[in-house]
Amino acid sequence: HSGELALARSQALANMRVFPTDVDAIITNAAGCGSGMQEYPLLFTKTDQEAEAVAFSDKVIDVCVFLDRIGIEPPPELPRELNIAYHDACHLAHAQGVKMQPRNLLTKIPGVNLVALPEAELCCGSAGTYNLEQPATARELGKRKAQLTHDSSAEVVVSGNIGCLVQLRTHLNGDGPAIPVMHTIEIIDRAYRDEL
């Protein structure tokens, strides 16, 4: 994010060598981290580590893609219908091309009604380090996303990136009624435990 190529390479190389090489998948649950790990080959283009970076990044997969691919048992039926809005994290939707898999998993929960958010393509304002580097613009985007969410019938907002979760919680719980914000896997876990 900040153009520190030598530091980025050093940290990526350390990360690549921590993970075992004899696995079928390296599963991530944070969109920004997953897209960063999938882009390791860009860091090592025309270096001695390029092949290692390609082999590593080919195994990196978002948890929702992994679970959607292998399939899950439906959780117990909810006691009542629950309106869930899914917020596409930019690093998941745009960088990794993951849009339908989280929604597929959420609709496996009997009683979940996915509601569309107006301007769903609008960034929440977290955007990696953008909320730190451009706090005023990030705050404006966060407030807009919160207002659009409050105007919908969403009772819960779900996303797949840590920065988005923090940004959405900050702005959804500032003005208007509080709306819970959860990671996709968190809500699926609660559904299995009958805690929704």
Backbone as ProteinMPNN parsed JSONL, in Angstrom:
{"seq_chain_A": "HSGELALARSQALANMRVFPTDVDAIITNAAGCGSGMQEYPLLFTKTDQEAEAVAFSDKVIDVCVFLDRIGIEPPPELPRELNIAYHDACHLAHAQGVKMQPRNLLTKIPGVNLVALPEAELCCGSAGTYNLEQPATARELGKRKAQLTHDSSAEVVVSGNIGCLVQLRTHLNGDGPAIPVMHTIEIIDRAYRDEL", "coords_chain_A": {"N_chain_A": [[0.811, -1.209, 0.0], [1.976, 1.229, 0.627], [4.198, 1.527, -0.963], [6.643, 0.444, -0.17], [8.733, -1.46, -1.348], [11.009, -3.169, -0.849], [10.664, -3.873, 1.859], [8.114, -5.022, 1.698], [8.652, -7.243, 0.043], [10.414, -8.658, 1.702], [8.782, -9.28, 3.923], [6.767, -10.744, 2.65], [8.238, -12.922, 1.655], [9.068, -14.106, 4.053], [6.552, -14.827, 5.007], [5.699, -16.634, 3.006], [7.426, -18.728, 3.499], [6.743, -19.645, 5.986], [4.409, -21.075, 5.787], [3.384, -24.456, 5.154], [4.416, -26.406, 2.316], [3.188, -28.591, 1.315], [0.393, -28.593, 1.144], [-3.047, -28.414, 0.067], [-4.482, -26.08, -0.004], [-4.325, -22.678, 1.065], [-6.033, -21.065, 3.284], [-7.759, -18.05, 3.615], [-9.285, -15.496, 5.659], [-9.655, -12.844, 5.495], [-10.225, -10.299, 3.329], [-8.427, -8.306, 2.333], [-5.909, -9.281, 3.123], [-5.914, -11.768, 1.83], [-6.035, -10.996, -0.899], [-3.646, -9.615, -1.06], [-1.787, -11.679, -0.587], [-2.331, -13.274, -2.794], [-1.242, -11.708, -4.707], [1.481, -11.9, -4.534], [3.223, -12.866, -6.63], [3.515, -10.559, -8.215], [5.177, -8.993, -6.663], [7.547, -10.336, -6.881], [8.312, -10.492, -9.526], [10.473, -11.392, -12.116], [12.524, -12.179, -10.39], [14.583, -14.357, -8.318], [12.781, -15.618, -6.683], [10.36, -15.776, -7.947], [8.995, -18.1, -9.037], [8.476, -19.509, -6.685], [6.762, -17.718, -5.436], [4.591, -17.738, -7.195], [3.753, -20.42, -6.985], [2.989, -20.434, -4.306], [0.952, -18.408, -4.205], [-0.97, -19.494, -5.872], [-2.242, -21.305, -4.263], [-3.625, -19.866, -2.385], [-6.728, -19.057, -1.076], [-9.928, -17.65, -0.567], [-11.901, -18.115, 2.356], [-14.687, -18.316, 1.984], [-14.918, -18.985, -0.722], [-13.644, -21.449, -0.694], [-15.334, -22.954, 1.065], [-17.774, -22.777, -0.318], [-17.124, -24.159, -2.591], [-16.587, -26.801, -1.663], [-18.938, -27.318, -0.382], [-21.478, -27.0, 2.15], [-23.193, -28.268, 5.032], [-26.547, -27.399, 5.569], [-27.269, -25.035, 8.144], [-29.31, -25.167, 11.199], [-32.804, -24.234, 10.883], [-33.711, -20.828, 11.113], [-35.412, -19.166, 13.828], [-37.038, -17.126, 12.968], [-37.504, -15.128, 9.999], [-34.573, -13.481, 8.82], [-33.241, -10.472, 7.842], [-30.503, -9.932, 5.943], [-27.852, -7.933, 4.89], [-25.352, -8.086, 2.521], [-22.184, -6.803, 2.346], [-19.998, -6.051, -0.172], [-16.653, -6.392, 0.126], [-14.093, -4.402, -1.17], [-11.529, -5.491, -1.716], [-12.172, -8.151, -1.884], [-14.284, -8.422, -3.768], [-13.346, -6.957, -6.06], [-10.481, -7.233, -6.273], [-10.141, -10.009, -5.893], [-12.249, -11.119, -7.25], [-14.45, -12.258, -6.016], [-17.715, -12.672, -5.408], [-20.246, -14.001, -5.477], [-19.941, -16.343, -3.906], [-19.869, -15.848, -1.007], [-22.517, -14.986, -0.667], [-23.886, -17.244, -1.569], [-23.285, -19.026, 0.519], [-24.497, -17.723, 2.701], [-27.187, -17.879, 1.982], [-27.632, -20.522, 2.396], [-28.442, -20.769, 4.945], [-31.363, -21.531, 6.428], [-34.055, -19.354, 6.375], [-32.751, -16.979, 6.105], [-32.863, -13.902, 4.519], [-31.59, -12.302, 1.888], [-30.887, -8.963, 1.484], [-30.638, -6.379, -0.871], [-28.257, -3.787, -0.98], [-28.564, -0.331, -1.653], [-26.492, 1.284, -4.065], [-24.452, -0.643, -3.895], [-21.944, -1.135, -4.906], [-20.407, 0.859, -3.905], [-17.593, 1.859, -2.095], [-16.844, 1.293, 1.362], [-15.148, 2.979, 2.58], [-12.967, 2.183, 4.021], [-10.838, 0.769, 2.633], [-8.162, -0.525, 2.559], [-5.408, 1.122, 3.603], [-6.523, 3.538, 3.311], [-8.427, 4.763, 4.96], [-6.833, 5.65, 6.984], [-5.002, 7.314, 5.734], [-6.563, 9.16, 4.341], [-8.651, 10.342, 6.118], [-10.928, 12.067, 6.229], [-12.33, 11.812, 3.773], [-12.738, 9.056, 3.872], [-14.395, 8.9, 6.106], [-16.632, 10.267, 5.14], [-17.459, 8.51, 3.102], [-18.01, 6.259, 4.692], [-20.137, 7.195, 6.291], [-22.041, 7.607, 4.306], [-22.431, 4.982, 3.376], [-23.454, 3.883, 5.723], [-25.86, 5.331, 5.998], [-27.278, 4.507, 3.712], [-27.543, 1.846, 4.365], [-29.068, 1.967, 6.723], [-31.385, 2.905, 5.56], [-32.266, 0.705, 4.236], [-33.811, -2.589, 4.61], [-32.189, -4.043, 6.211], [-31.183, -6.077, 8.902], [-28.898, -7.077, 9.867], [-25.5, -6.674, 8.94], [-23.168, -8.092, 6.782], [-19.806, -8.893, 6.005], [-16.593, -9.518, 4.423], [-14.066, -8.605, 5.199], [-11.606, -7.312, 7.363], [-11.024, -4.53, 7.692], [-13.315, -3.38, 6.528], [-15.274, -4.354, 8.282], [-14.615, -2.997, 10.66], [-14.894, -0.316, 9.819], [-17.622, -0.268, 9.006], [-18.89, -0.94, 11.437], [-18.165, 1.26, 12.987], [-19.508, 3.417, 11.714], [-22.166, 2.561, 11.389], [-23.056, 2.311, 13.942], [-23.033, 4.806, 14.927], [-24.867, 6.936, 14.138], [-28.386, 6.712, 14.185], [-30.312, 3.624, 14.569], [-28.523, 0.915, 16.064], [-26.895, -1.485, 14.081], [-26.011, -4.785, 13.873], [-22.777, -5.916, 12.826], [-21.101, -8.363, 11.091], [-18.611, -10.877, 10.325], [-18.725, -13.029, 7.491], [-18.243, -15.766, 8.082], [-18.56, -15.725, 10.81], [-21.319, -15.283, 11.143], [-22.353, -17.583, 9.993], [-21.286, -19.491, 11.716], [-22.642, -18.788, 14.087], [-25.211, -19.405, 13.272], [-25.079, -22.21, 13.012], [-24.745, -22.818, 15.708], [-27.147, -22.143, 16.646], [-27.625, -19.493, 17.474], [-28.568, -17.162, 16.392]], "CA_chain_A": [[0.0, 0.0, 0.0], [2.748, 2.466, 0.775], [5.32, 1.562, -1.89], [7.877, -0.044, 0.457], [8.93, -2.714, -2.066], [11.97, -4.055, -0.175], [10.019, -4.378, 3.069], [7.025, -5.904, 1.271], [9.258, -8.502, -0.402], [10.958, -9.342, 2.873], [7.682, -9.832, 4.709], [6.102, -11.757, 1.83], [9.112, -14.09, 1.629], [8.944, -14.738, 5.373], [5.219, -15.415, 5.061], [5.668, -17.801, 2.124], [8.233, -19.816, 4.054], [6.121, -20.118, 7.218], [3.359, -22.031, 5.42], [3.875, -25.702, 4.552], [4.252, -26.448, 0.859], [2.493, -29.825, 0.939], [-1.042, -28.446, 1.393], [-3.836, -28.127, -1.134], [-5.019, -24.721, 0.041], [-4.017, -21.753, 2.154], [-7.333, -20.413, 3.395], [-7.733, -16.747, 4.28], [-10.61, -15.007, 6.035], [-9.614, -11.382, 5.402], [-10.119, -9.997, 1.904], [-7.202, -7.569, 2.034], [-4.769, -10.195, 3.273], [-5.983, -12.752, 0.761], [-5.655, -10.413, -2.191], [-2.213, -9.327, -0.975], [-1.061, -12.946, -0.731], [-2.495, -13.726, -4.174], [-0.454, -10.828, -5.569], [2.917, -12.068, -4.296], [4.014, -12.932, -7.863], [3.837, -9.205, -8.687], [6.313, -8.51, -5.881], [8.772, -11.083, -7.201], [8.5, -10.6, -10.974], [11.859, -11.394, -12.599], [13.476, -12.434, -9.303], [14.795, -15.785, -8.069], [11.659, -16.142, -5.904], [9.117, -15.659, -8.707], [8.303, -19.398, -9.111], [7.997, -19.8, -5.33], [5.62, -16.827, -5.191], [3.476, -18.221, -8.011], [3.273, -21.669, -6.369], [2.313, -20.064, -3.058], [-0.285, -17.647, -4.448], [-1.942, -20.378, -6.504], [-2.941, -22.061, -3.215], [-4.361, -18.954, -1.509], [-8.145, -19.032, -1.425], [-10.792, -17.104, 0.477], [-12.66, -19.148, 3.07], [-16.018, -18.482, 1.382], [-14.747, -19.714, -1.977], [-13.332, -22.823, -0.31], [-16.535, -23.612, 1.598], [-18.772, -22.872, -1.387], [-16.648, -25.199, -3.509], [-16.756, -28.147, -1.092], [-20.323, -27.44, 0.082], [-21.696, -27.074, 3.595], [-24.501, -28.729, 5.503], [-27.317, -26.228, 6.019], [-27.49, -24.901, 9.589], [-30.727, -25.267, 11.575], [-33.653, -23.132, 10.438], [-33.831, -19.724, 12.06], [-36.758, -19.083, 14.404], [-37.796, -16.17, 12.151], [-36.703, -14.611, 8.886], [-33.578, -12.475, 9.182], [-32.786, -9.702, 6.684], [-29.06, -9.717, 5.969], [-27.245, -7.23, 3.757], [-23.952, -8.453, 2.334], [-21.355, -5.714, 1.805], [-18.837, -6.538, -0.913], [-15.368, -5.748, 0.391], [-13.42, -4.128, -2.448], [-10.442, -6.451, -1.924], [-12.737, -9.457, -2.204], [-15.057, -8.337, -5.017], [-12.59, -6.454, -7.214], [-9.14, -7.81, -6.376], [-10.184, -11.469, -5.999], [-13.376, -11.542, -8.076], [-15.34, -13.081, -5.194], [-18.971, -11.98, -5.124], [-21.394, -14.895, -5.26], [-19.705, -17.411, -2.931], [-20.385, -15.509, 0.325], [-23.978, -14.955, -0.746], [-24.324, -18.642, -1.638], [-23.197, -19.597, 1.861], [-25.512, -17.098, 3.561], [-28.518, -18.381, 1.634], [-27.752, -21.904, 2.894], [-29.059, -20.677, 6.267], [-32.812, -21.408, 6.237], [-34.638, -18.197, 7.043], [-32.013, -15.762, 5.752], [-33.335, -13.154, 3.363], [-30.552, -11.343, 1.485], [-31.416, -7.702, 0.965], [-29.654, -5.629, -1.641], [-27.991, -2.426, -0.531], [-28.402, 0.641, -2.736], [-25.098, 1.653, -4.322], [-23.656, -1.719, -3.295], [-20.564, -1.058, -5.39], [-19.731, 1.949, -3.206], [-16.631, 1.48, -1.052], [-17.243, 1.753, 2.7], [-14.192, 4.0, 2.997], [-11.788, 1.613, 4.688], [-9.929, 0.717, 1.48], [-6.77, -0.763, 2.95], [-4.942, 2.163, 4.526], [-7.135, 4.795, 2.893], [-9.088, 5.408, 6.099], [-5.785, 6.298, 7.782], [-4.342, 8.345, 4.925], [-7.569, 10.149, 3.922], [-9.75, 10.093, 7.063], [-12.135, 12.854, 5.957], [-13.045, 11.157, 2.68], [-13.154, 7.743, 4.367], [-15.531, 9.145, 7.005], [-17.767, 10.623, 4.281], [-17.909, 7.263, 2.48], [-18.578, 5.426, 5.752], [-21.451, 7.741, 6.656], [-22.969, 7.348, 3.19], [-22.747, 3.553, 3.413], [-24.32, 3.67, 6.89], [-27.189, 5.878, 5.709], [-27.926, 3.611, 2.752], [-27.867, 0.614, 5.094], [-30.207, 2.285, 7.592], [-32.561, 3.079, 4.71], [-32.692, -0.615, 3.753], [-34.473, -3.386, 5.646], [-31.168, -4.914, 6.802], [-31.102, -6.219, 10.355], [-27.498, -7.436, 10.098], [-24.635, -6.474, 7.78], [-22.109, -9.092, 6.742], [-18.738, -8.604, 5.058], [-15.481, -10.463, 4.514], [-12.768, -7.947, 5.369], [-11.439, -6.72, 8.687], [-11.16, -3.082, 7.603], [-14.734, -3.077, 6.287], [-16.02, -4.614, 9.514], [-14.348, -1.882, 11.585], [-15.485, 0.897, 9.245], [-19.078, -0.378, 9.073], [-19.302, -0.855, 12.844], [-17.979, 2.65, 13.423], [-20.512, 4.333, 11.172], [-23.529, 2.065, 11.595], [-23.42, 2.446, 15.346], [-22.898, 6.212, 15.309], [-26.168, 7.598, 13.973], [-29.469, 5.78, 13.897], [-30.301, 2.404, 15.378], [-27.354, 0.059, 15.866], [-27.085, -2.678, 13.256], [-24.84, -5.646, 14.048], [-21.91, -6.151, 11.674], [-20.389, -9.62, 11.327], [-17.916, -11.56, 9.234], [-19.541, -14.091, 6.906], [-18.052, -17.017, 8.82], [-19.113, -15.517, 12.148], [-22.769, -15.471, 11.13], [-22.59, -19.005, 9.724], [-20.995, -20.168, 12.985], [-23.772, -18.53, 15.01], [-26.377, -20.148, 12.777], [-24.89, -23.613, 13.403], [-24.911, -22.924, 17.149], [-28.512, -21.701, 16.945], [-27.476, -18.262, 18.259], [-28.954, -15.977, 15.616]], "C_chain_A": [[0.847, 1.264, 0.0], [4.008, 2.493, -0.081], [6.647, 1.109, -1.312], [8.208, -1.427, -0.115], [9.874, -3.67, -1.328], [11.357, -4.674, 1.077], [8.901, -5.355, 2.717], [7.576, -7.256, 0.823], [9.767, -9.32, 0.782], [9.852, -10.01, 3.684], [6.932, -10.921, 3.939], [6.926, -13.047, 1.799], [9.047, -14.845, 2.953], [7.598, -15.452, 5.497], [5.152, -16.684, 4.215], [6.38, -18.986, 2.76], [7.715, -20.332, 5.391], [5.097, -21.21, 6.906], [3.974, -23.299, 4.841], [3.591, -25.706, 3.051], [3.44, -27.658, 0.407], [0.992, -29.772, 1.261], [-1.751, -28.126, 0.082], [-4.315, -26.69, -1.177], [-4.475, -23.971, 1.245], [-5.238, -20.852, 2.24], [-7.205, -19.113, 4.18], [-9.164, -16.325, 4.629], [-10.663, -13.488, 6.053], [-9.312, -11.008, 3.951], [-8.828, -9.283, 1.534], [-5.97, -8.447, 2.102], [-4.747, -11.208, 2.139], [-5.559, -12.19, -0.582], [-4.167, -10.062, -2.196], [-1.379, -10.577, -1.199], [-1.188, -13.501, -2.151], [-1.658, -12.889, -5.143], [1.045, -10.93, -5.323], [3.731, -12.198, -5.585], [4.372, -11.55, -8.422], [5.049, -8.637, -7.943], [7.634, -9.12, -6.342], [8.984, -11.294, -8.695], [9.979, -10.445, -11.318], [12.88, -11.458, -11.456], [13.627, -13.938, -9.144], [13.623, -16.423, -7.328], [10.337, -16.14, -6.67], [8.346, -16.982, -8.741], [7.733, -19.786, -7.749], [6.75, -18.97, -5.022], [4.391, -17.286, -5.966], [2.888, -19.484, -7.386], [2.499, -21.384, -5.091], [0.958, -19.421, -3.353], [-1.362, -18.493, -5.109], [-2.758, -21.165, -5.48], [-3.803, -21.175, -2.325], [-5.798, -18.828, -1.993], [-8.947, -18.464, -0.25], [-11.643, -18.217, 1.071], [-14.04, -19.371, 2.455], [-15.954, -19.239, 0.06], [-14.496, -21.188, -1.672], [-14.589, -23.567, 0.15], [-17.626, -23.768, 0.542], [-18.399, -23.998, -2.345], [-16.89, -26.605, -2.948], [-18.182, -28.398, -0.615], [-20.403, -27.538, 1.595], [-23.076, -27.659, 3.872], [-25.29, -27.506, 5.942], [-27.434, -26.205, 7.547], [-28.972, -25.083, 9.912], [-31.514, -24.042, 11.092], [-33.757, -22.076, 11.525], [-35.249, -19.664, 12.61], [-37.659, -18.085, 13.662], [-36.899, -15.714, 11.012], [-35.778, -13.506, 9.368], [-33.091, -11.799, 7.914], [-31.307, -9.374, 6.838], [-28.645, -8.979, 4.712], [-25.79, -7.662, 3.686], [-23.231, -7.284, 1.68], [-20.147, -6.327, 1.119], [-17.599, -5.732, -0.537], [-14.656, -5.579, -0.948], [-12.319, -5.144, -2.742], [-10.947, -7.853, -2.247], [-13.42, -9.409, -3.572], [-14.188, -7.971, -6.216], [-11.23, -7.122, -7.36], [-9.18, -9.322, -6.582], [-11.323, -11.979, -6.873], [-14.366, -12.428, -7.334], [-16.579, -12.27, -4.845], [-20.084, -12.943, -4.732], [-21.18, -15.896, -4.13], [-20.157, -17.052, -1.517], [-21.91, -15.501, 0.362], [-24.55, -16.374, -0.804], [-24.33, -19.273, -0.257], [-24.285, -19.028, 2.768], [-26.906, -17.634, 3.256], [-28.694, -19.857, 1.971], [-28.392, -21.926, 4.28], [-30.559, -20.508, 6.066], [-33.381, -20.25, 7.059], [-33.907, -16.9, 6.754], [-32.599, -15.176, 4.474], [-32.26, -12.129, 3.032], [-31.209, -10.11, 0.894], [-30.292, -6.957, 0.249], [-29.492, -4.233, -1.043], [-27.941, -1.503, -1.741], [-26.928, 1.031, -2.848], [-24.143, 0.627, -3.711], [-22.199, -1.665, -3.719], [-19.746, 0.024, -4.68], [-18.828, 1.422, -2.095], [-17.111, 2.031, 0.293], [-16.298, 2.819, 3.234], [-12.966, 3.459, 3.701], [-10.64, 1.517, 3.695], [-8.467, 0.544, 1.852], [-6.336, 0.25, 3.984], [-5.565, 3.519, 4.223], [-7.787, 5.527, 4.065], [-8.091, 6.064, 7.042], [-5.159, 7.471, 7.035], [-5.287, 9.473, 4.51], [-8.792, 10.042, 4.828], [-11.031, 10.865, 6.754], [-12.97, 12.202, 4.858], [-13.56, 9.794, 3.116], [-14.379, 7.879, 5.271], [-16.789, 9.462, 6.191], [-18.341, 9.368, 3.605], [-18.575, 6.346, 3.503], [-19.969, 5.893, 6.159], [-22.48, 7.483, 5.556], [-23.39, 5.88, 3.186], [-23.693, 3.252, 4.574], [-25.735, 4.165, 6.618], [-27.957, 4.976, 4.751], [-28.338, 2.304, 3.424], [-29.062, 0.837, 6.008], [-31.494, 2.432, 6.787], [-33.082, 1.749, 4.153], [-33.412, -1.353, 4.88], [-33.49, -4.307, 6.366], [-31.223, -4.884, 8.326], [-29.679, -6.55, 10.793], [-26.75, -7.128, 8.814], [-23.477, -7.448, 7.893], [-21.092, -8.68, 5.692], [-17.586, -9.569, 5.3], [-14.121, -9.819, 4.658], [-12.725, -7.215, 6.698], [-11.643, -5.203, 8.658], [-12.597, -2.657, 7.392], [-15.547, -3.276, 7.559], [-15.849, -3.465, 10.503], [-15.036, -0.618, 11.1], [-17.014, 0.868, 9.355], [-19.58, -0.277, 10.511], [-19.216, 0.582, 13.349], [-19.135, 3.527, 12.974], [-21.955, 3.855, 11.353], [-23.978, 2.233, 13.042], [-23.249, 3.875, 15.853], [-24.229, 6.928, 15.288], [-27.219, 6.552, 13.637], [-29.365, 4.539, 14.757], [-29.082, 1.547, 15.052], [-27.736, -1.156, 15.034], [-25.843, -3.538, 13.443], [-24.094, -5.845, 12.73], [-21.071, -7.384, 11.989], [-19.639, -10.085, 10.085], [-18.821, -12.687, 8.747], [-19.448, -15.383, 7.713], [-18.616, -16.908, 10.23], [-20.629, -15.773, 12.154], [-23.134, -16.924, 10.83], [-22.344, -19.819, 10.996], [-22.144, -20.001, 13.975], [-25.026, -19.278, 14.576], [-26.266, -21.62, 13.159], [-25.124, -23.813, 14.901], [-26.286, -22.466, 17.608], [-28.504, -20.444, 17.817], [-27.818, -17.008, 17.465], [-30.347, -15.521, 16.017]], "O_chain_A": [[0.449, 2.271, -0.584], [4.818, 3.408, 0.065], [7.691, 1.366, -1.913], [7.993, -2.443, 0.546], [9.57, -4.856, -1.197], [11.518, -5.87, 1.324], [8.755, -6.394, 3.361], [7.029, -8.299, 1.183], [9.565, -10.533, 0.843], [9.976, -11.169, 4.081], [6.511, -11.916, 4.529], [6.371, -14.14, 1.904], [8.978, -16.074, 2.973], [7.524, -16.557, 6.033], [4.609, -17.697, 4.656], [5.969, -20.131, 2.57], [8.197, -21.352, 5.883], [4.94, -22.158, 7.676], [4.969, -23.235, 4.119], [2.639, -25.08, 2.587], [3.048, -27.742, -0.757], [0.395, -30.79, 1.61], [-1.147, -27.639, -0.873], [-4.531, -26.136, -2.255], [-4.204, -24.552, 2.296], [-5.454, -19.991, 1.388], [-6.622, -19.079, 5.264], [-10.123, -16.742, 3.98], [-11.616, -12.907, 6.572], [-8.262, -11.366, 3.417], [-8.201, -9.618, 0.529], [-5.091, -8.368, 1.243], [-3.697, -11.478, 1.555], [-4.81, -12.83, -1.32], [-3.502, -10.197, -3.223], [-0.379, -10.542, -1.916], [-0.257, -14.129, -2.655], [-1.397, -13.313, -6.269], [1.808, -10.122, -5.853], [4.846, -11.68, -5.638], [5.425, -11.392, -9.04], [5.845, -7.894, -8.516], [8.695, -8.509, -6.213], [9.748, -12.172, -9.094], [10.645, -9.507, -10.879], [13.958, -10.869, -11.54], [12.889, -14.709, -9.758], [13.482, -17.646, -7.343], [9.298, -16.471, -6.1], [7.14, -16.981, -8.494], [6.632, -20.329, -7.668], [5.799, -19.467, -4.418], [3.274, -17.228, -5.452], [1.669, -19.611, -7.268], [1.476, -22.015, -4.822], [-0.063, -19.843, -2.811], [-2.551, -18.232, -4.924], [-3.848, -21.643, -5.795], [-4.636, -21.688, -1.578], [-6.054, -18.533, -3.16], [-8.67, -18.767, 0.91], [-12.051, -19.144, 0.372], [-14.515, -20.506, 2.411], [-16.836, -20.043, -0.241], [-15.069, -22.069, -2.315], [-14.872, -24.67, -0.316], [-18.323, -24.782, 0.515], [-19.272, -24.706, -2.848], [-17.344, -27.494, -3.669], [-18.595, -29.547, -0.46], [-19.512, -28.088, 2.242], [-23.993, -27.557, 3.058], [-24.74, -26.648, 6.632], [-27.67, -27.241, 8.169], [-29.8, -25.147, 9.004], [-30.955, -22.959, 10.918], [-33.876, -22.393, 12.708], [-36.192, -20.068, 11.93], [-38.885, -18.185, 13.718], [-35.682, -15.893, 11.058], [-36.15, -12.696, 10.217], [-32.585, -12.463, 7.009], [-30.909, -8.638, 7.741], [-29.036, -9.348, 3.604], [-25.075, -7.607, 4.686], [-23.612, -6.828, 0.602], [-19.364, -7.039, 1.748], [-17.504, -4.543, -0.839], [-14.621, -6.502, -1.762], [-12.183, -5.607, -3.874], [-10.215, -8.656, -2.827], [-13.163, -10.254, -4.43], [-14.282, -8.603, -7.269], [-10.862, -7.536, -8.459], [-8.378, -9.872, -7.337], [-11.355, -13.164, -7.204], [-15.045, -13.253, -7.945], [-16.508, -11.304, -4.085], [-20.786, -12.711, -3.748], [-22.141, -16.266, -3.455], [-20.785, -17.887, -0.866], [-22.514, -15.964, 1.33], [-25.564, -16.671, -0.172], [-25.273, -19.979, 0.101], [-24.922, -19.768, 3.517], [-27.714, -17.822, 4.165], [-29.797, -20.39, 1.843], [-28.835, -22.978, 4.743], [-30.999, -19.464, 5.586], [-33.206, -20.186, 8.276], [-34.388, -15.827, 7.118], [-32.8, -15.878, 3.483], [-32.037, -11.192, 3.798], [-31.981, -10.192, -0.062], [-29.153, -6.917, 0.712], [-30.466, -3.589, -0.654], [-27.337, -1.853, -2.756], [-26.213, 1.097, -1.848], [-23.148, 0.991, -3.086], [-21.317, -2.1, -2.979], [-18.528, 0.09, -4.843], [-19.259, 0.63, -1.257], [-17.711, 3.104, 0.352], [-16.604, 3.487, 4.221], [-12.018, 4.203, 3.951], [-9.587, 2.12, 3.899], [-7.629, 1.373, 1.498], [-6.831, 0.246, 5.111], [-5.179, 4.531, 4.809], [-7.715, 6.752, 4.159], [-8.463, 6.942, 7.82], [-4.827, 8.494, 7.634], [-4.856, 10.614, 4.347], [-9.871, 9.685, 4.355], [-12.123, 10.352, 7.0], [-14.184, 12.058, 5.002], [-14.68, 9.412, 2.778], [-15.296, 7.06, 5.203], [-17.878, 8.985, 6.512], [-19.558, 9.19, 3.544], [-19.596, 5.725, 3.208], [-20.872, 5.078, 6.348], [-23.64, 7.179, 5.835], [-24.569, 5.57, 3.014], [-24.625, 2.461, 4.429], [-26.705, 3.492, 6.967], [-29.142, 4.712, 4.951], [-29.37, 1.725, 3.084], [-29.967, 0.004, 6.068], [-32.576, 2.117, 7.283], [-34.206, 1.678, 3.658], [-33.598, -0.81, 5.969], [-33.901, -5.243, 7.051], [-31.298, -3.824, 8.948], [-29.305, -6.33, 11.945], [-27.29, -7.298, 7.722], [-22.882, -7.609, 8.959], [-21.452, -8.182, 4.625], [-17.598, -10.34, 6.259], [-13.114, -10.418, 4.281], [-13.697, -6.577, 7.101], [-12.353, -4.655, 9.501], [-13.058, -1.689, 7.997], [-16.411, -2.46, 7.88], [-16.819, -3.012, 11.112], [-15.689, 0.075, 11.88], [-17.629, 1.858, 9.749], [-20.578, 0.393, 10.776], [-20.105, 1.052, 14.059], [-19.681, 4.294, 13.767], [-22.867, 4.675, 11.458], [-25.177, 2.289, 13.315], [-23.311, 4.127, 17.057], [-24.669, 7.466, 16.304], [-26.955, 5.614, 12.885], [-28.452, 4.409, 15.573], [-28.663, 1.466, 13.897], [-28.776, -1.776, 15.259], [-24.731, -3.071, 13.197], [-24.701, -5.931, 11.663], [-20.41, -7.446, 13.026], [-19.985, -9.735, 8.956], [-19.6, -13.236, 9.526], [-20.465, -16.018, 7.994], [-19.099, -17.897, 10.783], [-21.151, -16.407, 13.071], [-24.12, -17.436, 11.36], [-23.109, -20.73, 11.311], [-22.564, -20.962, 14.62], [-25.808, -19.73, 15.412], [-27.253, -22.221, 13.586], [-25.638, -24.85, 15.319], [-26.563, -22.406, 18.806], [-29.271, -20.336, 18.774], [-27.4, -15.91, 17.831], [-30.854, -14.538, 15.477]]}, "name": "protein", "num_of_chains": 1, "seq": "HSGELALARSQALANMRVFPTDVDAIITNAAGCGSGMQEYPLLFTKTDQEAEAVAFSDKVIDVCVFLDRIGIEPPPELPRELNIAYHDACHLAHAQGVKMQPRNLLTKIPGVNLVALPEAELCCGSAGTYNLEQPATARELGKRKAQLTHDSSAEVVVSGNIGCLVQLRTHLNGDGPAIPVMHTIEIIDRAYRDEL"}
